[in-house]
């Protein structure tokens, strides 16, 4: 089963600014985002932890990975996720279906990505192999699903899509993206918390779900040509699910009819650049990879892209 009750709790201090710091940062407490300053207030007793009251709600959350066949295809080749300075959304998108929730109770869904092991990898002779000890990791940020908190009926009806979570290798990132090291292996985790407000997260019970097929290696450019064979399909799916990249023209045209050589400006140009960057694999392997070759249909220069 995906649910694992023995996994470590996520570092909730990284939910800043959703959770406020304690009034006395120097008092004993869990390490986290906020600094611990020296003080002479050593005789004060430690804060009494809040114990979650039993509200009588009985639930048994279950989570099913959506698009499992697509994940299995990538997993069989060795899933790779591209990370960039500006942030890159994950593909395949992490989507789940939920059941067993209490319809009226509110739940918060969170996701984090943690190291799968303590190794650094390299791609050599068409396979991944251990290249040494892992580099020090930055604290892993928690990504809260935008619909949180929502009642169980909402989650069970609509599921949850984490396609807007972004990965970066910029250690100075200020946008809340998940910071990863290139050539390291990671495991996404989903946390389901029955909780009405974000401020109560530290005192709530976490149920953590892990799907082994979502494990991946972070890269700055795709290494395995077998993964490249899935990219033409991936490019279309990526643009259809990414609001910041996919631009619908005024007259609806299929994606295959867009001419990537046609001059465009603004967001339309950014979308076409994304098609090129995702569908074109490294030049040295270009002969062995199926490419995305759209038909030539140019946009009217006088037509506005909406």
PDB file of C-alpha atoms in Angstrom:
ATOM      1  CA  UNK A   1       0.000   0.000   0.000  1.00  0.00           C
ATOM      2  CA  UNK A   2       1.059   3.591  -0.559  1.00  0.00           C
ATOM      3  CA  UNK A   3       0.266   4.705   2.994  1.00  0.00           C
ATOM      4  CA  UNK A   4       3.209   4.431   5.353  1.00  0.00           C
ATOM      5  CA  UNK A   5       2.570   5.320   9.014  1.00  0.00           C
ATOM      6  CA  UNK A   6       6.277   5.152   9.925  1.00  0.00           C
ATOM      7  CA  UNK A   7       7.552   7.934   7.667  1.00  0.00           C
ATOM      8  CA  UNK A   8       8.987  11.013   9.343  1.00  0.00           C
ATOM      9  CA  UNK A   9       6.742  14.045   9.660  1.00  0.00           C
ATOM     10  CA  UNK A  10       7.541  16.931   7.307  1.00  0.00           C
ATOM     11  CA  UNK A  11       9.280  20.030   8.618  1.00  0.00           C
ATOM     12  CA  UNK A  12       6.290  22.298   9.194  1.00  0.00           C
ATOM     13  CA  UNK A  13       8.537  25.269   9.915  1.00  0.00           C
ATOM     14  CA  UNK A  14       8.968  25.536   6.156  1.00  0.00           C
ATOM     15  CA  UNK A  15       5.314  26.471   5.772  1.00  0.00           C
ATOM     16  CA  UNK A  16       6.297  30.085   6.467  1.00  0.00           C
ATOM     17  CA  UNK A  17       4.576  32.525   6.096  1.00  0.00           C
ATOM     18  CA  UNK A  18       1.451  30.422   6.728  1.00  0.00           C
ATOM     19  CA  UNK A  19       2.538  29.578  10.258  1.00  0.00           C
ATOM     20  CA  UNK A  20       3.624  32.363  12.571  1.00  0.00           C
ATOM     21  CA  UNK A  21       6.797  32.106  14.703  1.00  0.00           C
ATOM     22  CA  UNK A  22       6.471  31.537  18.439  1.00  0.00           C
ATOM     23  CA  UNK A  23       6.436  34.732  20.546  1.00  0.00           C
ATOM     24  CA  UNK A  24       9.772  33.736  22.144  1.00  0.00           C
ATOM     25  CA  UNK A  25      11.999  32.283  19.378  1.00  0.00           C
ATOM     26  CA  UNK A  26      14.754  31.442  21.853  1.00  0.00           C
ATOM     27  CA  UNK A  27      12.669  29.100  23.965  1.00  0.00           C
ATOM     28  CA  UNK A  28      13.150  25.332  23.581  1.00  0.00           C
ATOM     29  CA  UNK A  29      11.348  23.983  20.579  1.00  0.00           C
ATOM     30  CA  UNK A  30      11.826  22.240  17.230  1.00  0.00           C
ATOM     31  CA  UNK A  31      14.464  23.606  14.897  1.00  0.00           C
ATOM     32  CA  UNK A  32      13.093  25.328  11.849  1.00  0.00           C
ATOM     33  CA  UNK A  33      13.004  28.471   9.775  1.00  0.00           C
ATOM     34  CA  UNK A  34      13.174  30.924  12.658  1.00  0.00           C
ATOM     35  CA  UNK A  35      16.512  31.683  14.398  1.00  0.00           C
ATOM     36  CA  UNK A  36      17.237  30.755  17.988  1.00  0.00           C
ATOM     37  CA  UNK A  37      18.756  33.720  19.798  1.00  0.00           C
ATOM     38  CA  UNK A  38      20.815  33.454  23.008  1.00  0.00           C
ATOM     39  CA  UNK A  39      18.906  34.396  26.154  1.00  0.00           C
ATOM     40  CA  UNK A  40      19.099  34.160  29.907  1.00  0.00           C
ATOM     41  CA  UNK A  41      15.516  32.940  30.224  1.00  0.00           C
ATOM     42  CA  UNK A  42      16.666  29.381  30.913  1.00  0.00           C
ATOM     43  CA  UNK A  43      14.500  28.896  33.996  1.00  0.00           C
ATOM     44  CA  UNK A  44      11.243  29.269  32.119  1.00  0.00           C
ATOM     45  CA  UNK A  45       9.429  25.964  31.528  1.00  0.00           C
ATOM     46  CA  UNK A  46       9.128  24.703  27.954  1.00  0.00           C
ATOM     47  CA  UNK A  47       5.828  25.402  26.183  1.00  0.00           C
ATOM     48  CA  UNK A  48       3.114  22.823  26.710  1.00  0.00           C
ATOM     49  CA  UNK A  49       2.314  21.118  23.379  1.00  0.00           C
ATOM     50  CA  UNK A  50      -1.278  21.278  22.200  1.00  0.00           C
ATOM     51  CA  UNK A  51      -2.914  17.871  21.989  1.00  0.00           C
ATOM     52  CA  UNK A  52      -5.404  17.333  19.192  1.00  0.00           C
ATOM     53  CA  UNK A  53      -8.827  16.616  20.638  1.00  0.00           C
ATOM     54  CA  UNK A  54     -10.813  13.605  19.521  1.00  0.00           C
ATOM     55  CA  UNK A  55     -13.676  15.070  17.486  1.00  0.00           C
ATOM     56  CA  UNK A  56     -15.363  11.712  16.983  1.00  0.00           C
ATOM     57  CA  UNK A  57     -14.824  11.723  13.211  1.00  0.00           C
ATOM     58  CA  UNK A  58     -13.996   8.317  11.782  1.00  0.00           C
ATOM     59  CA  UNK A  59     -12.251   8.271   8.414  1.00  0.00           C
ATOM     60  CA  UNK A  60      -9.889   6.031   6.506  1.00  0.00           C
ATOM     61  CA  UNK A  61      -8.163   8.083   3.775  1.00  0.00           C
ATOM     62  CA  UNK A  62      -7.081   6.189   0.687  1.00  0.00           C
ATOM     63  CA  UNK A  63      -5.148   7.670  -2.224  1.00  0.00           C
ATOM     64  CA  UNK A  64      -4.811   6.366  -5.782  1.00  0.00           C
ATOM     65  CA  UNK A  65      -2.232   7.706  -8.220  1.00  0.00           C
ATOM     66  CA  UNK A  66      -3.818   9.090 -11.378  1.00  0.00           C
ATOM     67  CA  UNK A  67      -2.179   8.529 -14.799  1.00  0.00           C
ATOM     68  CA  UNK A  68      -0.410   5.500 -13.338  1.00  0.00           C
ATOM     69  CA  UNK A  69       0.244   4.020 -16.784  1.00  0.00           C
ATOM     70  CA  UNK A  70       2.112   7.160 -17.837  1.00  0.00           C
ATOM     71  CA  UNK A  71       4.150   7.133 -14.640  1.00  0.00           C
ATOM     72  CA  UNK A  72       4.959   3.454 -15.205  1.00  0.00           C
ATOM     73  CA  UNK A  73       6.238   4.236 -18.715  1.00  0.00           C
ATOM     74  CA  UNK A  74       8.617   6.861 -17.388  1.00  0.00           C
ATOM     75  CA  UNK A  75       9.586   4.707 -14.413  1.00  0.00           C
ATOM     76  CA  UNK A  76      10.572   1.814 -16.687  1.00  0.00           C
ATOM     77  CA  UNK A  77      13.055   4.139 -18.416  1.00  0.00           C
ATOM     78  CA  UNK A  78      14.183   5.867 -15.235  1.00  0.00           C
ATOM     79  CA  UNK A  79      12.154   9.020 -14.650  1.00  0.00           C
ATOM     80  CA  UNK A  80      14.043  12.296 -15.001  1.00  0.00           C
ATOM     81  CA  UNK A  81      12.766  15.720 -13.942  1.00  0.00           C
ATOM     82  CA  UNK A  82      14.338  18.842 -15.423  1.00  0.00           C
ATOM     83  CA  UNK A  83      15.189  21.558 -12.903  1.00  0.00           C
ATOM     84  CA  UNK A  84      15.986  25.144 -13.904  1.00  0.00           C
ATOM     85  CA  UNK A  85      16.914  28.418 -12.222  1.00  0.00           C
ATOM     86  CA  UNK A  86      13.526  29.915 -13.055  1.00  0.00           C
ATOM     87  CA  UNK A  87      11.598  26.794 -11.976  1.00  0.00           C
ATOM     88  CA  UNK A  88      10.117  23.930 -14.015  1.00  0.00           C
ATOM     89  CA  UNK A  89       6.841  22.141 -13.439  1.00  0.00           C
ATOM     90  CA  UNK A  90       7.014  18.398 -12.968  1.00  0.00           C
ATOM     91  CA  UNK A  91       5.945  15.992 -15.686  1.00  0.00           C
ATOM     92  CA  UNK A  92       4.121  13.685 -15.470  1.00  0.00           C
ATOM     93  CA  UNK A  93       1.867  15.817 -13.282  1.00  0.00           C
ATOM     94  CA  UNK A  94       1.301  14.432  -9.793  1.00  0.00           C
ATOM     95  CA  UNK A  95      -2.457  13.809  -9.689  1.00  0.00           C
ATOM     96  CA  UNK A  96      -4.336  11.661  -7.185  1.00  0.00           C
ATOM     97  CA  UNK A  97      -7.838  10.398  -6.459  1.00  0.00           C
ATOM     98  CA  UNK A  98      -8.999  10.254  -2.853  1.00  0.00           C
ATOM     99  CA  UNK A  99     -11.558   8.157  -1.009  1.00  0.00           C
ATOM    100  CA  UNK A 100     -12.465   7.273   2.558  1.00  0.00           C
ATOM    101  CA  UNK A 101     -12.612  10.898   3.738  1.00  0.00           C
ATOM    102  CA  UNK A 102     -15.317  12.322   5.966  1.00  0.00           C
ATOM    103  CA  UNK A 103     -17.534  14.410   3.678  1.00  0.00           C
ATOM    104  CA  UNK A 104     -18.043  17.290   6.107  1.00  0.00           C
ATOM    105  CA  UNK A 105     -14.609  17.486   7.708  1.00  0.00           C
ATOM    106  CA  UNK A 106     -12.007  19.744   6.165  1.00  0.00           C
ATOM    107  CA  UNK A 107      -8.685  18.416   4.927  1.00  0.00           C
ATOM    108  CA  UNK A 108      -5.398  19.991   3.918  1.00  0.00           C
ATOM    109  CA  UNK A 109      -3.276  18.319   1.234  1.00  0.00           C
ATOM    110  CA  UNK A 110       0.450  18.937   1.179  1.00  0.00           C
ATOM    111  CA  UNK A 111       3.297  17.617  -0.917  1.00  0.00           C
ATOM    112  CA  UNK A 112       7.033  17.546  -0.385  1.00  0.00           C
ATOM    113  CA  UNK A 113       9.937  15.967  -2.260  1.00  0.00           C
ATOM    114  CA  UNK A 114      12.647  14.299  -0.194  1.00  0.00           C
ATOM    115  CA  UNK A 115      15.926  12.525  -1.068  1.00  0.00           C
ATOM    116  CA  UNK A 116      15.399   8.858  -1.941  1.00  0.00           C
ATOM    117  CA  UNK A 117      18.909   7.912  -0.804  1.00  0.00           C
ATOM    118  CA  UNK A 118      22.302   9.401   0.103  1.00  0.00           C
ATOM    119  CA  UNK A 119      23.950   9.025  -3.309  1.00  0.00           C
ATOM    120  CA  UNK A 120      24.904  11.190  -6.244  1.00  0.00           C
ATOM    121  CA  UNK A 121      24.382   9.659  -9.694  1.00  0.00           C
ATOM    122  CA  UNK A 122      25.781   9.890 -13.200  1.00  0.00           C
ATOM    123  CA  UNK A 123      24.492   8.576 -16.514  1.00  0.00           C
ATOM    124  CA  UNK A 124      27.152   6.343 -18.069  1.00  0.00           C
ATOM    125  CA  UNK A 125      26.938   3.640 -20.740  1.00  0.00           C
ATOM    126  CA  UNK A 126      23.173   4.164 -21.129  1.00  0.00           C
ATOM    127  CA  UNK A 127      22.415   3.614 -17.466  1.00  0.00           C
ATOM    128  CA  UNK A 128      22.374   5.416 -14.159  1.00  0.00           C
ATOM    129  CA  UNK A 129      25.086   4.532 -11.672  1.00  0.00           C
ATOM    130  CA  UNK A 130      26.233   5.798  -8.271  1.00  0.00           C
ATOM    131  CA  UNK A 131      28.932   8.455  -8.582  1.00  0.00           C
ATOM    132  CA  UNK A 132      29.560   9.234  -4.936  1.00  0.00           C
ATOM    133  CA  UNK A 133      28.024  10.629  -1.790  1.00  0.00           C
ATOM    134  CA  UNK A 134      25.100  13.015  -2.045  1.00  0.00           C
ATOM    135  CA  UNK A 135      25.622  16.761  -1.797  1.00  0.00           C
ATOM    136  CA  UNK A 136      24.169  18.625   1.199  1.00  0.00           C
ATOM    137  CA  UNK A 137      20.456  19.217   0.762  1.00  0.00           C
ATOM    138  CA  UNK A 138      18.545  22.452   1.186  1.00  0.00           C
ATOM    139  CA  UNK A 139      15.556  22.239   3.563  1.00  0.00           C
ATOM    140  CA  UNK A 140      12.620  20.846   1.629  1.00  0.00           C
ATOM    141  CA  UNK A 141       9.672  23.202   1.358  1.00  0.00           C
ATOM    142  CA  UNK A 142       6.106  22.042   1.726  1.00  0.00           C
ATOM    143  CA  UNK A 143       3.731  22.719  -1.168  1.00  0.00           C
ATOM    144  CA  UNK A 144       0.144  23.258  -0.022  1.00  0.00           C
ATOM    145  CA  UNK A 145      -2.527  22.450  -2.578  1.00  0.00           C
ATOM    146  CA  UNK A 146      -4.321  25.716  -3.507  1.00  0.00           C
ATOM    147  CA  UNK A 147      -7.753  24.240  -2.664  1.00  0.00           C
ATOM    148  CA  UNK A 148      -6.738  23.577   0.948  1.00  0.00           C
ATOM    149  CA  UNK A 149      -8.506  23.474   3.276  1.00  0.00           C
ATOM    150  CA  UNK A 150     -11.557  21.870   1.657  1.00  0.00           C
ATOM    151  CA  UNK A 151     -14.106  19.343   2.861  1.00  0.00           C
ATOM    152  CA  UNK A 152     -13.774  15.658   2.134  1.00  0.00           C
ATOM    153  CA  UNK A 153     -16.625  15.706  -0.364  1.00  0.00           C
ATOM    154  CA  UNK A 154     -14.675  18.203  -2.504  1.00  0.00           C
ATOM    155  CA  UNK A 155     -11.475  16.140  -2.508  1.00  0.00           C
ATOM    156  CA  UNK A 156     -13.257  12.871  -3.277  1.00  0.00           C
ATOM    157  CA  UNK A 157     -15.204  14.445  -6.142  1.00  0.00           C
ATOM    158  CA  UNK A 158     -12.407  16.420  -7.812  1.00  0.00           C
ATOM    159  CA  UNK A 159      -9.211  14.764  -6.636  1.00  0.00           C
ATOM    160  CA  UNK A 160      -6.005  16.789  -6.397  1.00  0.00           C
ATOM    161  CA  UNK A 161      -3.580  17.913  -9.081  1.00  0.00           C
ATOM    162  CA  UNK A 162      -0.136  19.199  -8.048  1.00  0.00           C
ATOM    163  CA  UNK A 163       0.930  20.150 -11.574  1.00  0.00           C
ATOM    164  CA  UNK A 164       1.792  23.701 -10.488  1.00  0.00           C
ATOM    165  CA  UNK A 165       4.531  22.589  -8.122  1.00  0.00           C
ATOM    166  CA  UNK A 166       7.856  23.801  -9.526  1.00  0.00           C
ATOM    167  CA  UNK A 167      11.401  22.479  -9.176  1.00  0.00           C
ATOM    168  CA  UNK A 168      14.525  24.634  -9.182  1.00  0.00           C
ATOM    169  CA  UNK A 169      18.263  24.387  -8.577  1.00  0.00           C
ATOM    170  CA  UNK A 170      18.463  28.015  -7.465  1.00  0.00           C
ATOM    171  CA  UNK A 171      19.466  27.925  -3.791  1.00  0.00           C
ATOM    172  CA  UNK A 172      18.526  31.619  -3.505  1.00  0.00           C
ATOM    173  CA  UNK A 173      14.994  31.042  -4.785  1.00  0.00           C
ATOM    174  CA  UNK A 174      12.418  33.369  -3.235  1.00  0.00           C
ATOM    175  CA  UNK A 175       9.328  32.058  -5.015  1.00  0.00           C
ATOM    176  CA  UNK A 176       8.683  29.049  -2.796  1.00  0.00           C
ATOM    177  CA  UNK A 177       9.826  26.491  -5.380  1.00  0.00           C
ATOM    178  CA  UNK A 178      11.239  23.133  -4.289  1.00  0.00           C
ATOM    179  CA  UNK A 179      15.051  23.311  -4.357  1.00  0.00           C
ATOM    180  CA  UNK A 180      16.777  20.131  -5.584  1.00  0.00           C
ATOM    181  CA  UNK A 181      20.301  19.034  -6.455  1.00  0.00           C
ATOM    182  CA  UNK A 182      20.982  17.876  -9.989  1.00  0.00           C
ATOM    183  CA  UNK A 183      21.937  14.208 -10.427  1.00  0.00           C
ATOM    184  CA  UNK A 184      20.271  13.198  -7.154  1.00  0.00           C
ATOM    185  CA  UNK A 185      17.325  10.840  -6.674  1.00  0.00           C
ATOM    186  CA  UNK A 186      14.125  12.060  -5.030  1.00  0.00           C
ATOM    187  CA  UNK A 187      10.790  10.724  -3.832  1.00  0.00           C
ATOM    188  CA  UNK A 188       7.573  12.818  -3.815  1.00  0.00           C
ATOM    189  CA  UNK A 189       5.326  12.394  -0.772  1.00  0.00           C
ATOM    190  CA  UNK A 190       1.675  13.312  -0.288  1.00  0.00           C
ATOM    191  CA  UNK A 191       0.337  14.262   3.145  1.00  0.00           C
ATOM    192  CA  UNK A 192      -3.381  14.202   3.963  1.00  0.00           C
ATOM    193  CA  UNK A 193      -4.277  16.138   7.116  1.00  0.00           C
ATOM    194  CA  UNK A 194      -7.730  16.460   8.658  1.00  0.00           C
ATOM    195  CA  UNK A 195      -7.496  20.049   9.738  1.00  0.00           C
ATOM    196  CA  UNK A 196      -9.731  23.108   9.318  1.00  0.00           C
ATOM    197  CA  UNK A 197      -7.027  25.794   9.419  1.00  0.00           C
ATOM    198  CA  UNK A 198      -3.366  25.996   8.448  1.00  0.00           C
ATOM    199  CA  UNK A 199      -2.391  27.307  11.864  1.00  0.00           C
ATOM    200  CA  UNK A 200      -3.418  23.966  13.411  1.00  0.00           C
ATOM    201  CA  UNK A 201      -1.212  21.823  11.155  1.00  0.00           C
ATOM    202  CA  UNK A 202       1.528  21.193  13.754  1.00  0.00           C
ATOM    203  CA  UNK A 203      -1.041  19.677  16.114  1.00  0.00           C
ATOM    204  CA  UNK A 204      -2.819  17.509  13.560  1.00  0.00           C
ATOM    205  CA  UNK A 205      -2.412  13.895  12.496  1.00  0.00           C
ATOM    206  CA  UNK A 206      -0.572  13.384   9.215  1.00  0.00           C
ATOM    207  CA  UNK A 207      -1.229  10.492   6.868  1.00  0.00           C
ATOM    208  CA  UNK A 208       1.641  10.160   4.404  1.00  0.00           C
ATOM    209  CA  UNK A 209       1.366   8.360   1.062  1.00  0.00           C
ATOM    210  CA  UNK A 210       4.294   7.368  -1.155  1.00  0.00           C
ATOM    211  CA  UNK A 211       4.154   5.930  -4.672  1.00  0.00           C
ATOM    212  CA  UNK A 212       7.403   4.257  -5.652  1.00  0.00           C
ATOM    213  CA  UNK A 213       6.768   4.774  -9.370  1.00  0.00           C
ATOM    214  CA  UNK A 214       7.006   8.559  -8.901  1.00  0.00           C
ATOM    215  CA  UNK A 215      10.661   8.402  -7.848  1.00  0.00           C
ATOM    216  CA  UNK A 216      12.910  10.420 -10.164  1.00  0.00           C
ATOM    217  CA  UNK A 217      16.396  11.817 -10.737  1.00  0.00           C
ATOM    218  CA  UNK A 218      16.733  15.599 -11.031  1.00  0.00           C
ATOM    219  CA  UNK A 219      18.643  16.749 -14.133  1.00  0.00           C
ATOM    220  CA  UNK A 220      19.341  20.028 -15.914  1.00  0.00           C
ATOM    221  CA  UNK A 221      18.927  18.285 -19.297  1.00  0.00           C
ATOM    222  CA  UNK A 222      17.488  14.875 -20.163  1.00  0.00           C
ATOM    223  CA  UNK A 223      20.186  12.204 -20.128  1.00  0.00           C
ATOM    224  CA  UNK A 224      18.445   8.995 -21.161  1.00  0.00           C
ATOM    225  CA  UNK A 225      17.365   8.812 -24.803  1.00  0.00           C
ATOM    226  CA  UNK A 226      14.615   6.366 -23.798  1.00  0.00           C
ATOM    227  CA  UNK A 227      13.026   9.174 -21.828  1.00  0.00           C
ATOM    228  CA  UNK A 228      13.417  11.316 -24.937  1.00  0.00           C
ATOM    229  CA  UNK A 229      11.154   8.995 -26.907  1.00  0.00           C
ATOM    230  CA  UNK A 230       8.308   9.970 -24.548  1.00  0.00           C
ATOM    231  CA  UNK A 231       8.911  13.707 -24.901  1.00  0.00           C
ATOM    232  CA  UNK A 232       6.801  14.467 -28.023  1.00  0.00           C
ATOM    233  CA  UNK A 233       3.724  13.200 -26.173  1.00  0.00           C
ATOM    234  CA  UNK A 234       4.934  14.941 -23.035  1.00  0.00           C
ATOM    235  CA  UNK A 235       5.276  18.304 -24.780  1.00  0.00           C
ATOM    236  CA  UNK A 236       1.625  18.343 -25.814  1.00  0.00           C
ATOM    237  CA  UNK A 237       0.437  17.283 -22.372  1.00  0.00           C
ATOM    238  CA  UNK A 238       2.667  19.825 -20.662  1.00  0.00           C
ATOM    239  CA  UNK A 239       1.297  22.759 -22.640  1.00  0.00           C
ATOM    240  CA  UNK A 240      -2.300  21.646 -22.194  1.00  0.00           C
ATOM    241  CA  UNK A 241      -1.911  21.488 -18.417  1.00  0.00           C
ATOM    242  CA  UNK A 242       0.338  24.496 -17.822  1.00  0.00           C
ATOM    243  CA  UNK A 243      -1.615  27.762 -17.716  1.00  0.00           C
ATOM    244  CA  UNK A 244       1.573  29.834 -17.767  1.00  0.00           C
ATOM    245  CA  UNK A 245       2.854  28.245 -20.972  1.00  0.00           C
ATOM    246  CA  UNK A 246      -0.131  27.274 -23.092  1.00  0.00           C
ATOM    247  CA  UNK A 247      -1.662  30.180 -25.012  1.00  0.00           C
ATOM    248  CA  UNK A 248      -4.927  29.620 -26.871  1.00  0.00           C
ATOM    249  CA  UNK A 249      -5.173  31.639 -30.094  1.00  0.00           C
ATOM    250  CA  UNK A 250      -8.380  33.519 -30.904  1.00  0.00           C
ATOM    251  CA  UNK A 251      -9.234  30.889 -33.500  1.00  0.00           C
ATOM    252  CA  UNK A 252      -8.761  27.479 -32.003  1.00  0.00           C
ATOM    253  CA  UNK A 253      -6.009  25.583 -33.779  1.00  0.00           C
ATOM    254  CA  UNK A 254      -4.698  22.137 -32.893  1.00  0.00           C
ATOM    255  CA  UNK A 255      -1.244  22.194 -31.324  1.00  0.00           C
ATOM    256  CA  UNK A 256       0.123  20.164 -34.229  1.00  0.00           C
ATOM    257  CA  UNK A 257      -0.728  23.042 -36.593  1.00  0.00           C
ATOM    258  CA  UNK A 258       1.423  25.645 -34.860  1.00  0.00           C
ATOM    259  CA  UNK A 259       4.425  26.746 -36.927  1.00  0.00           C
ATOM    260  CA  UNK A 260       7.361  27.064 -34.559  1.00  0.00           C
ATOM    261  CA  UNK A 261       9.230  29.105 -37.180  1.00  0.00           C
ATOM    262  CA  UNK A 262       6.539  31.802 -37.363  1.00  0.00           C
ATOM    263  CA  UNK A 263       7.416  35.108 -35.659  1.00  0.00           C
ATOM    264  CA  UNK A 264       5.520  35.634 -32.429  1.00  0.00           C
ATOM    265  CA  UNK A 265       5.814  37.916 -29.462  1.00  0.00           C
ATOM    266  CA  UNK A 266       4.941  37.893 -25.784  1.00  0.00           C
ATOM    267  CA  UNK A 267       3.430  34.799 -24.191  1.00  0.00           C
ATOM    268  CA  UNK A 268       2.880  33.147 -27.576  1.00  0.00           C
ATOM    269  CA  UNK A 269       6.638  33.206 -28.124  1.00  0.00           C
ATOM    270  CA  UNK A 270       7.221  31.709 -24.688  1.00  0.00           C
ATOM    271  CA  UNK A 271       4.831  28.855 -25.455  1.00  0.00           C
ATOM    272  CA  UNK A 272       6.564  28.014 -28.727  1.00  0.00           C
ATOM    273  CA  UNK A 273       9.956  28.156 -27.053  1.00  0.00           C
ATOM    274  CA  UNK A 274       8.687  25.632 -24.512  1.00  0.00           C
ATOM    275  CA  UNK A 275       7.612  23.298 -27.317  1.00  0.00           C
ATOM    276  CA  UNK A 276      11.089  23.490 -28.789  1.00  0.00           C
ATOM    277  CA  UNK A 277      12.853  22.995 -25.466  1.00  0.00           C
ATOM    278  CA  UNK A 278      10.774  19.960 -24.495  1.00  0.00           C
ATOM    279  CA  UNK A 279      10.387  18.225 -27.847  1.00  0.00           C
ATOM    280  CA  UNK A 280      13.992  18.551 -29.014  1.00  0.00           C
ATOM    281  CA  UNK A 281      16.394  16.242 -27.206  1.00  0.00           C
ATOM    282  CA  UNK A 282      20.162  16.684 -27.042  1.00  0.00           C
ATOM    283  CA  UNK A 283      21.656  17.134 -30.514  1.00  0.00           C
ATOM    284  CA  UNK A 284      24.058  14.237 -30.175  1.00  0.00           C
ATOM    285  CA  UNK A 285      21.141  11.846 -29.761  1.00  0.00           C
ATOM    286  CA  UNK A 286      18.753  13.530 -32.174  1.00  0.00           C
ATOM    287  CA  UNK A 287      19.012  10.802 -34.796  1.00  0.00           C
ATOM    288  CA  UNK A 288      17.675   8.117 -32.450  1.00  0.00           C
ATOM    289  CA  UNK A 289      14.715  10.017 -31.049  1.00  0.00           C
ATOM    290  CA  UNK A 290      11.295  10.550 -32.538  1.00  0.00           C
ATOM    291  CA  UNK A 291      10.749  14.290 -32.952  1.00  0.00           C
ATOM    292  CA  UNK A 292       7.708  16.518 -32.798  1.00  0.00           C
ATOM    293  CA  UNK A 293       7.332  17.940 -36.347  1.00  0.00           C
ATOM    294  CA  UNK A 294       4.362  20.314 -36.585  1.00  0.00           C
ATOM    295  CA  UNK A 295       2.720  21.324 -39.834  1.00  0.00           C
ATOM    296  CA  UNK A 296       3.351  24.865 -41.000  1.00  0.00           C
ATOM    297  CA  UNK A 297       0.435  27.182 -40.349  1.00  0.00           C
ATOM    298  CA  UNK A 298       1.409  30.775 -39.632  1.00  0.00           C
ATOM    299  CA  UNK A 299      -0.479  33.157 -37.399  1.00  0.00           C
ATOM    300  CA  UNK A 300      -1.980  36.313 -38.890  1.00  0.00           C
ATOM    301  CA  UNK A 301       0.173  39.218 -37.705  1.00  0.00           C
ATOM    302  CA  UNK A 302      -2.945  41.393 -37.264  1.00  0.00           C
ATOM    303  CA  UNK A 303      -4.646  38.809 -35.085  1.00  0.00           C
ATOM    304  CA  UNK A 304      -4.325  39.210 -31.328  1.00  0.00           C
ATOM    305  CA  UNK A 305      -3.402  36.219 -29.251  1.00  0.00           C
ATOM    306  CA  UNK A 306      -5.826  35.957 -26.340  1.00  0.00           C
TER     307      UNK A 306
END
